[in-house]
PDB file of C-alpha atoms in Angstrom:
ATOM      1  CA  UNK A  27     -79.495  62.447 127.656  1.00  0.00           C
ATOM      2  CA  UNK A  28     -77.608  62.303 124.350  1.00  0.00           C
ATOM      3  CA  UNK A  29     -74.920  64.729 125.397  1.00  0.00           C
ATOM      4  CA  UNK A  30     -71.326  63.455 124.953  1.00  0.00           C
ATOM      5  CA  UNK A  31     -68.968  64.539 127.747  1.00  0.00           C
ATOM      6  CA  UNK A  32     -66.039  63.335 129.852  1.00  0.00           C
ATOM      7  CA  UNK A  33     -66.458  62.692 133.583  1.00  0.00           C
ATOM      8  CA  UNK A  34     -62.733  63.404 133.945  1.00  0.00           C
ATOM      9  CA  UNK A  35     -62.997  66.896 132.497  1.00  0.00           C
ATOM     10  CA  UNK A  36     -64.437  69.443 134.974  1.00  0.00           C
ATOM     11  CA  UNK A  37     -65.545  71.824 132.238  1.00  0.00           C
ATOM     12  CA  UNK A  38     -67.448  68.993 130.516  1.00  0.00           C
ATOM     13  CA  UNK A  39     -69.133  68.012 133.774  1.00  0.00           C
ATOM     14  CA  UNK A  40     -70.151  71.631 134.383  1.00  0.00           C
ATOM     15  CA  UNK A  41     -71.586  71.939 130.873  1.00  0.00           C
ATOM     16  CA  UNK A  42     -73.522  68.732 131.394  1.00  0.00           C
ATOM     17  CA  UNK A  43     -75.004  70.053 134.638  1.00  0.00           C
ATOM     18  CA  UNK A  44     -76.008  73.298 132.906  1.00  0.00           C
ATOM     19  CA  UNK A  45     -77.665  71.295 130.145  1.00  0.00           C
ATOM     20  CA  UNK A  46     -79.879  69.428 132.568  1.00  0.00           C
ATOM     21  CA  UNK A  47     -80.594  72.499 134.688  1.00  0.00           C
ATOM     22  CA  UNK A  48     -81.397  74.780 131.740  1.00  0.00           C
ATOM     23  CA  UNK A  49     -85.146  74.722 132.506  1.00  0.00           C
ATOM     24  CA  UNK A  50     -84.858  75.361 136.250  1.00  0.00           C
ATOM     25  CA  UNK A  51     -82.098  77.950 136.519  1.00  0.00           C
ATOM     26  CA  UNK A  52     -83.042  81.604 136.021  1.00  0.00           C
ATOM     27  CA  UNK A  53     -79.865  82.594 134.178  1.00  0.00           C
ATOM     28  CA  UNK A  54     -81.311  81.758 130.753  1.00  0.00           C
ATOM     29  CA  UNK A  55     -84.435  83.815 131.445  1.00  0.00           C
ATOM     30  CA  UNK A  56     -82.866  86.978 132.855  1.00  0.00           C
ATOM     31  CA  UNK A  57     -83.667  90.382 131.329  1.00  0.00           C
ATOM     32  CA  UNK A  58     -81.783  93.637 131.524  1.00  0.00           C
ATOM     33  CA  UNK A  59     -83.090  96.938 132.863  1.00  0.00           C
ATOM     34  CA  UNK A  60     -82.849  98.334 129.331  1.00  0.00           C
ATOM     35  CA  UNK A  61     -85.141  95.604 128.017  1.00  0.00           C
ATOM     36  CA  UNK A  62     -87.646  96.377 130.747  1.00  0.00           C
ATOM     37  CA  UNK A  63     -87.593 100.162 130.161  1.00  0.00           C
ATOM     38  CA  UNK A  64     -88.070  99.923 126.395  1.00  0.00           C
ATOM     39  CA  UNK A  65     -91.482  98.273 126.473  1.00  0.00           C
ATOM     40  CA  UNK A  66     -94.336 100.749 126.261  1.00  0.00           C
ATOM     41  CA  UNK A  67     -97.288  98.615 127.322  1.00  0.00           C
ATOM     42  CA  UNK A  68     -96.754  97.504 130.888  1.00  0.00           C
ATOM     43  CA  UNK A  69     -98.146  97.650 134.390  1.00  0.00           C
ATOM     44  CA  UNK A  70     -96.585  96.965 137.798  1.00  0.00           C
ATOM     45  CA  UNK A  71     -97.777  93.941 139.724  1.00  0.00           C
ATOM     46  CA  UNK A  72     -97.853  93.343 143.469  1.00  0.00           C
ATOM     47  CA  UNK A  73     -99.967  90.175 143.678  1.00  0.00           C
ATOM     48  CA  UNK A  74     -99.587  87.235 143.494  1.00  0.00           C
ATOM     49  CA  UNK A  75     -95.878  88.012 142.992  1.00  0.00           C
ATOM     50  CA  UNK A  76     -94.003  91.290 142.619  1.00  0.00           C
ATOM     51  CA  UNK A  77     -93.192  91.968 139.003  1.00  0.00           C
ATOM     52  CA  UNK A  78     -94.143  93.771 135.806  1.00  0.00           C
ATOM     53  CA  UNK A  79     -96.585  92.586 133.192  1.00  0.00           C
ATOM     54  CA  UNK A  80     -95.756  93.480 129.585  1.00  0.00           C
ATOM     55  CA  UNK A  81     -97.779  93.317 126.405  1.00  0.00           C
ATOM     56  CA  UNK A  82     -96.016  92.288 123.206  1.00  0.00           C
ATOM     57  CA  UNK A  83     -96.985  91.450 119.622  1.00  0.00           C
ATOM     58  CA  UNK A  84     -95.196  90.180 116.549  1.00  0.00           C
ATOM     59  CA  UNK A  85     -94.728  93.772 115.377  1.00  0.00           C
ATOM     60  CA  UNK A  86     -93.167  94.936 118.665  1.00  0.00           C
ATOM     61  CA  UNK A  87     -89.660  96.314 118.288  1.00  0.00           C
ATOM     62  CA  UNK A  88     -88.682  95.961 121.948  1.00  0.00           C
ATOM     63  CA  UNK A  89     -85.748  93.679 122.719  1.00  0.00           C
ATOM     64  CA  UNK A  90     -87.956  91.992 125.338  1.00  0.00           C
ATOM     65  CA  UNK A  91     -89.942  90.487 122.458  1.00  0.00           C
ATOM     66  CA  UNK A  92     -86.771  88.954 121.047  1.00  0.00           C
ATOM     67  CA  UNK A  93     -85.883  87.639 124.505  1.00  0.00           C
ATOM     68  CA  UNK A  94     -89.333  86.016 124.721  1.00  0.00           C
ATOM     69  CA  UNK A  95     -88.870  84.413 121.315  1.00  0.00           C
ATOM     70  CA  UNK A  96     -85.501  82.968 122.345  1.00  0.00           C
ATOM     71  CA  UNK A  97     -86.901  81.580 125.584  1.00  0.00           C
ATOM     72  CA  UNK A  98     -89.828  79.927 123.772  1.00  0.00           C
ATOM     73  CA  UNK A  99     -87.813  78.359 120.987  1.00  0.00           C
ATOM     74  CA  UNK A 100     -84.787  77.308 123.080  1.00  0.00           C
ATOM     75  CA  UNK A 101     -86.590  76.131 126.215  1.00  0.00           C
ATOM     76  CA  UNK A 102     -90.350  76.306 126.532  1.00  0.00           C
ATOM     77  CA  UNK A 103     -91.442  74.573 123.343  1.00  0.00           C
ATOM     78  CA  UNK A 104     -89.409  71.496 124.306  1.00  0.00           C
ATOM     79  CA  UNK A 105     -90.529  71.591 127.951  1.00  0.00           C
ATOM     80  CA  UNK A 106     -94.242  71.597 127.097  1.00  0.00           C
ATOM     81  CA  UNK A 107     -93.906  68.921 124.403  1.00  0.00           C
ATOM     82  CA  UNK A 108     -93.935  71.052 121.236  1.00  0.00           C
ATOM     83  CA  UNK A 109     -91.479  71.007 118.373  1.00  0.00           C
ATOM     84  CA  UNK A 110     -88.557  73.335 119.180  1.00  0.00           C
ATOM     85  CA  UNK A 111     -89.022  75.239 115.904  1.00  0.00           C
ATOM     86  CA  UNK A 112     -92.769  75.822 116.379  1.00  0.00           C
ATOM     87  CA  UNK A 113     -93.263  79.523 115.419  1.00  0.00           C
ATOM     88  CA  UNK A 114     -93.930  81.933 118.269  1.00  0.00           C
ATOM     89  CA  UNK A 115     -96.259  84.161 116.237  1.00  0.00           C
ATOM     90  CA  UNK A 116     -99.099  83.367 113.867  1.00  0.00           C
ATOM     91  CA  UNK A 117     -98.963  84.228 110.189  1.00  0.00           C
ATOM     92  CA  UNK A 118    -101.888  86.663 110.409  1.00  0.00           C
ATOM     93  CA  UNK A 119    -100.420  88.922 113.097  1.00  0.00           C
ATOM     94  CA  UNK A 120    -103.384  88.456 115.402  1.00  0.00           C
ATOM     95  CA  UNK A 121    -101.603  86.719 118.293  1.00  0.00           C
ATOM     96  CA  UNK A 122    -100.866  88.748 121.424  1.00  0.00           C
ATOM     97  CA  UNK A 123     -98.452  88.041 124.228  1.00  0.00           C
ATOM     98  CA  UNK A 124     -98.366  88.870 127.928  1.00  0.00           C
ATOM     99  CA  UNK A 125     -95.002  88.531 129.616  1.00  0.00           C
ATOM    100  CA  UNK A 126     -94.532  88.514 133.393  1.00  0.00           C
ATOM    101  CA  UNK A 127     -91.099  89.668 134.529  1.00  0.00           C
ATOM    102  CA  UNK A 128     -90.243  88.938 138.137  1.00  0.00           C
ATOM    103  CA  UNK A 129     -88.581  91.943 139.775  1.00  0.00           C
ATOM    104  CA  UNK A 130     -86.328  89.776 141.894  1.00  0.00           C
ATOM    105  CA  UNK A 131     -82.622  90.502 141.681  1.00  0.00           C
ATOM    106  CA  UNK A 132     -81.735  89.957 138.910  1.00  0.00           C
ATOM    107  CA  UNK A 133     -85.075  90.208 137.089  1.00  0.00           C
ATOM    108  CA  UNK A 134     -86.115  87.321 134.848  1.00  0.00           C
ATOM    109  CA  UNK A 135     -89.010  86.209 132.664  1.00  0.00           C
ATOM    110  CA  UNK A 136     -91.212  84.274 135.114  1.00  0.00           C
ATOM    111  CA  UNK A 137     -94.089  83.442 132.830  1.00  0.00           C
ATOM    112  CA  UNK A 138     -95.911  84.281 129.628  1.00  0.00           C
ATOM    113  CA  UNK A 139     -99.158  83.751 127.790  1.00  0.00           C
ATOM    114  CA  UNK A 140     -99.757  83.737 124.028  1.00  0.00           C
ATOM    115  CA  UNK A 141    -103.373  84.461 123.062  1.00  0.00           C
ATOM    116  CA  UNK A 142    -105.203  83.971 119.772  1.00  0.00           C
ATOM    117  CA  UNK A 143    -108.679  85.257 118.853  1.00  0.00           C
ATOM    118  CA  UNK A 144    -110.762  82.123 118.180  1.00  0.00           C
ATOM    119  CA  UNK A 145    -114.370  81.656 117.122  1.00  0.00           C
ATOM    120  CA  UNK A 146    -114.874  77.897 117.391  1.00  0.00           C
ATOM    121  CA  UNK A 147    -114.320  75.881 120.571  1.00  0.00           C
ATOM    122  CA  UNK A 148    -115.311  72.578 122.119  1.00  0.00           C
ATOM    123  CA  UNK A 149    -116.626  71.729 125.579  1.00  0.00           C
ATOM    124  CA  UNK A 150    -114.490  68.812 126.688  1.00  0.00           C
ATOM    125  CA  UNK A 151    -114.612  65.913 127.266  1.00  0.00           C
ATOM    126  CA  UNK A 152    -118.047  65.799 125.588  1.00  0.00           C
ATOM    127  CA  UNK A 153    -116.660  67.370 122.440  1.00  0.00           C
ATOM    128  CA  UNK A 154    -119.704  69.601 122.039  1.00  0.00           C
ATOM    129  CA  UNK A 155    -118.794  72.392 119.646  1.00  0.00           C
ATOM    130  CA  UNK A 156    -119.667  76.046 119.965  1.00  0.00           C
ATOM    131  CA  UNK A 157    -119.135  78.882 117.537  1.00  0.00           C
ATOM    132  CA  UNK A 158    -119.069  82.641 118.032  1.00  0.00           C
ATOM    133  CA  UNK A 159    -119.359  85.113 115.174  1.00  0.00           C
ATOM    134  CA  UNK A 160    -117.837  87.953 117.209  1.00  0.00           C
ATOM    135  CA  UNK A 161    -114.046  88.139 117.092  1.00  0.00           C
ATOM    136  CA  UNK A 162    -112.611  88.678 120.570  1.00  0.00           C
ATOM    137  CA  UNK A 163    -115.469  87.041 122.488  1.00  0.00           C
ATOM    138  CA  UNK A 164    -113.271  83.992 123.104  1.00  0.00           C
ATOM    139  CA  UNK A 165    -109.639  84.023 124.196  1.00  0.00           C
ATOM    140  CA  UNK A 166    -107.608  81.159 122.781  1.00  0.00           C
ATOM    141  CA  UNK A 167    -104.614  80.126 124.855  1.00  0.00           C
ATOM    142  CA  UNK A 168    -101.938  79.081 122.385  1.00  0.00           C
ATOM    143  CA  UNK A 169     -99.227  78.619 125.012  1.00  0.00           C
ATOM    144  CA  UNK A 170     -98.978  79.398 128.729  1.00  0.00           C
ATOM    145  CA  UNK A 171     -95.870  78.810 130.818  1.00  0.00           C
ATOM    146  CA  UNK A 172     -94.537  79.678 134.299  1.00  0.00           C
ATOM    147  CA  UNK A 173     -90.913  79.268 135.381  1.00  0.00           C
ATOM    148  CA  UNK A 174     -90.394  76.372 137.788  1.00  0.00           C
ATOM    149  CA  UNK A 175     -89.262  78.739 140.572  1.00  0.00           C
ATOM    150  CA  UNK A 176     -92.636  80.494 140.512  1.00  0.00           C
ATOM    151  CA  UNK A 177     -95.070  77.601 140.120  1.00  0.00           C
ATOM    152  CA  UNK A 178     -97.849  76.713 142.581  1.00  0.00           C
ATOM    153  CA  UNK A 179     -98.168  80.377 143.516  1.00  0.00           C
ATOM    154  CA  UNK A 180    -101.242  81.212 141.439  1.00  0.00           C
ATOM    155  CA  UNK A 181     -99.288  83.001 138.732  1.00  0.00           C
ATOM    156  CA  UNK A 182    -100.791  81.089 135.775  1.00  0.00           C
ATOM    157  CA  UNK A 183    -104.319  81.820 136.949  1.00  0.00           C
ATOM    158  CA  UNK A 184    -103.411  85.465 137.514  1.00  0.00           C
ATOM    159  CA  UNK A 185    -101.990  85.851 134.010  1.00  0.00           C
ATOM    160  CA  UNK A 186    -105.131  84.311 132.528  1.00  0.00           C
ATOM    161  CA  UNK A 187    -107.291  86.718 134.550  1.00  0.00           C
ATOM    162  CA  UNK A 188    -105.110  89.621 133.418  1.00  0.00           C
ATOM    163  CA  UNK A 189    -105.626  88.550 129.818  1.00  0.00           C
ATOM    164  CA  UNK A 190    -109.393  88.607 130.271  1.00  0.00           C
ATOM    165  CA  UNK A 191    -109.165  92.069 131.813  1.00  0.00           C
ATOM    166  CA  UNK A 192    -106.816  93.536 129.224  1.00  0.00           C
ATOM    167  CA  UNK A 193    -108.075  91.801 126.083  1.00  0.00           C
ATOM    168  CA  UNK A 194    -111.839  91.774 126.596  1.00  0.00           C
ATOM    169  CA  UNK A 195    -113.681  93.683 123.840  1.00  0.00           C
ATOM    170  CA  UNK A 196    -113.756  97.390 124.647  1.00  0.00           C
ATOM    171  CA  UNK A 197    -117.505  97.596 123.982  1.00  0.00           C
ATOM    172  CA  UNK A 198    -118.443  94.644 126.173  1.00  0.00           C
ATOM    173  CA  UNK A 199    -118.266  93.187 129.664  1.00  0.00           C
ATOM    174  CA  UNK A 200    -115.317  91.340 131.143  1.00  0.00           C
ATOM    175  CA  UNK A 201    -115.037  87.955 129.491  1.00  0.00           C
ATOM    176  CA  UNK A 202    -115.975  85.074 131.799  1.00  0.00           C
ATOM    177  CA  UNK A 203    -113.503  82.315 132.521  1.00  0.00           C
ATOM    178  CA  UNK A 204    -115.685  80.004 130.492  1.00  0.00           C
ATOM    179  CA  UNK A 205    -114.685  82.120 127.482  1.00  0.00           C
ATOM    180  CA  UNK A 206    -111.041  81.049 127.780  1.00  0.00           C
ATOM    181  CA  UNK A 207    -110.187  78.109 125.514  1.00  0.00           C
ATOM    182  CA  UNK A 208    -106.963  76.102 125.548  1.00  0.00           C
ATOM    183  CA  UNK A 209    -105.370  75.088 122.241  1.00  0.00           C
ATOM    184  CA  UNK A 210    -104.600  71.362 121.893  1.00  0.00           C
ATOM    185  CA  UNK A 211    -103.738  71.135 125.648  1.00  0.00           C
ATOM    186  CA  UNK A 212    -101.365  68.557 127.041  1.00  0.00           C
ATOM    187  CA  UNK A 213    -102.129  66.738 130.292  1.00  0.00           C
ATOM    188  CA  UNK A 214    -100.820  69.497 132.608  1.00  0.00           C
ATOM    189  CA  UNK A 215    -102.621  72.176 130.620  1.00  0.00           C
ATOM    190  CA  UNK A 216    -105.879  70.192 130.837  1.00  0.00           C
ATOM    191  CA  UNK A 217    -105.574  70.184 134.641  1.00  0.00           C
ATOM    192  CA  UNK A 218    -105.033  73.925 134.602  1.00  0.00           C
ATOM    193  CA  UNK A 219    -108.017  74.403 132.276  1.00  0.00           C
ATOM    194  CA  UNK A 220    -110.297  72.294 134.500  1.00  0.00           C
ATOM    195  CA  UNK A 221    -109.228  74.148 137.633  1.00  0.00           C
ATOM    196  CA  UNK A 222    -109.565  77.497 135.925  1.00  0.00           C
ATOM    197  CA  UNK A 223    -113.162  76.914 134.866  1.00  0.00           C
ATOM    198  CA  UNK A 224    -113.960  75.334 138.226  1.00  0.00           C
ATOM    199  CA  UNK A 225    -112.965  78.465 140.107  1.00  0.00           C
ATOM    200  CA  UNK A 226    -115.401  80.433 137.950  1.00  0.00           C
ATOM    201  CA  UNK A 227    -118.402  78.591 139.408  1.00  0.00           C
ATOM    202  CA  UNK A 228    -120.549  79.940 142.196  1.00  0.00           C
ATOM    203  CA  UNK A 229    -120.094  77.298 144.872  1.00  0.00           C
ATOM    204  CA  UNK A 230    -123.099  78.669 146.809  1.00  0.00           C
ATOM    205  CA  UNK A 231    -125.520  78.122 143.952  1.00  0.00           C
ATOM    206  CA  UNK A 232    -127.563  74.909 144.302  1.00  0.00           C
ATOM    207  CA  UNK A 233    -128.278  74.923 140.555  1.00  0.00           C
ATOM    208  CA  UNK A 234    -124.635  74.946 139.530  1.00  0.00           C
ATOM    209  CA  UNK A 235    -122.938  71.621 138.758  1.00  0.00           C
ATOM    210  CA  UNK A 236    -119.219  71.661 139.269  1.00  0.00           C
ATOM    211  CA  UNK A 237    -117.385  71.078 135.956  1.00  0.00           C
ATOM    212  CA  UNK A 238    -114.592  69.351 137.960  1.00  0.00           C
ATOM    213  CA  UNK A 239    -117.090  66.531 138.503  1.00  0.00           C
ATOM    214  CA  UNK A 240    -117.117  65.979 134.755  1.00  0.00           C
ATOM    215  CA  UNK A 241    -113.543  67.180 134.129  1.00  0.00           C
ATOM    216  CA  UNK A 242    -114.908  69.896 131.885  1.00  0.00           C
ATOM    217  CA  UNK A 243    -112.836  72.521 130.158  1.00  0.00           C
ATOM    218  CA  UNK A 244    -112.902  74.589 126.966  1.00  0.00           C
ATOM    219  CA  UNK A 245    -110.533  73.692 124.102  1.00  0.00           C
ATOM    220  CA  UNK A 246    -109.853  74.522 120.505  1.00  0.00           C
ATOM    221  CA  UNK A 247    -107.764  73.064 117.726  1.00  0.00           C
ATOM    222  CA  UNK A 248    -104.844  74.876 116.109  1.00  0.00           C
ATOM    223  CA  UNK A 249    -105.592  73.158 112.780  1.00  0.00           C
TER     224      UNK A 249
END
């Protein structure tokens, strides 16, 4: 693992264990009651898991935003295969974040989503490109992550649905799942993207071809 330690020194062994468990333990992701109370944009959640959903931006002054930034740069970027120093926010100030805080005792950041407004996407794997002139008509998923303790419970799908509900244009209808694009997705994110679009299809319609059959999903490039 690259970490130098002594098997004969208990403190070294404990530090080594913490190093390898840093992604699975909740200690590094815990938040205080003060951090929770100082975020203005939030709503309580009962399903799929009890918690609170917060909205943050690069201009937010809440300490929860700084906690999110620390979690992403110290843990998440590495876990999902990105460079550790990849910036959390874009240079134009357009990126928005949704943070799910589990209200277990003690509370901790259980998942988050970073969303960009994008206008050009591709239907994969065909690579067919589409362009929209209306900003906000496509949600670009820059990064999405769920803590290992809360995975396989539908939380990622729920956060994506919450983003469509909260970030759809005020003068339009709720954005369809086919309007959610994933930025340069890795293998796990591709699976999530395929399943997410698949669930959007009407399985009772004889004229609808399942995108899972073709492993279809919507993607966009960060570059």
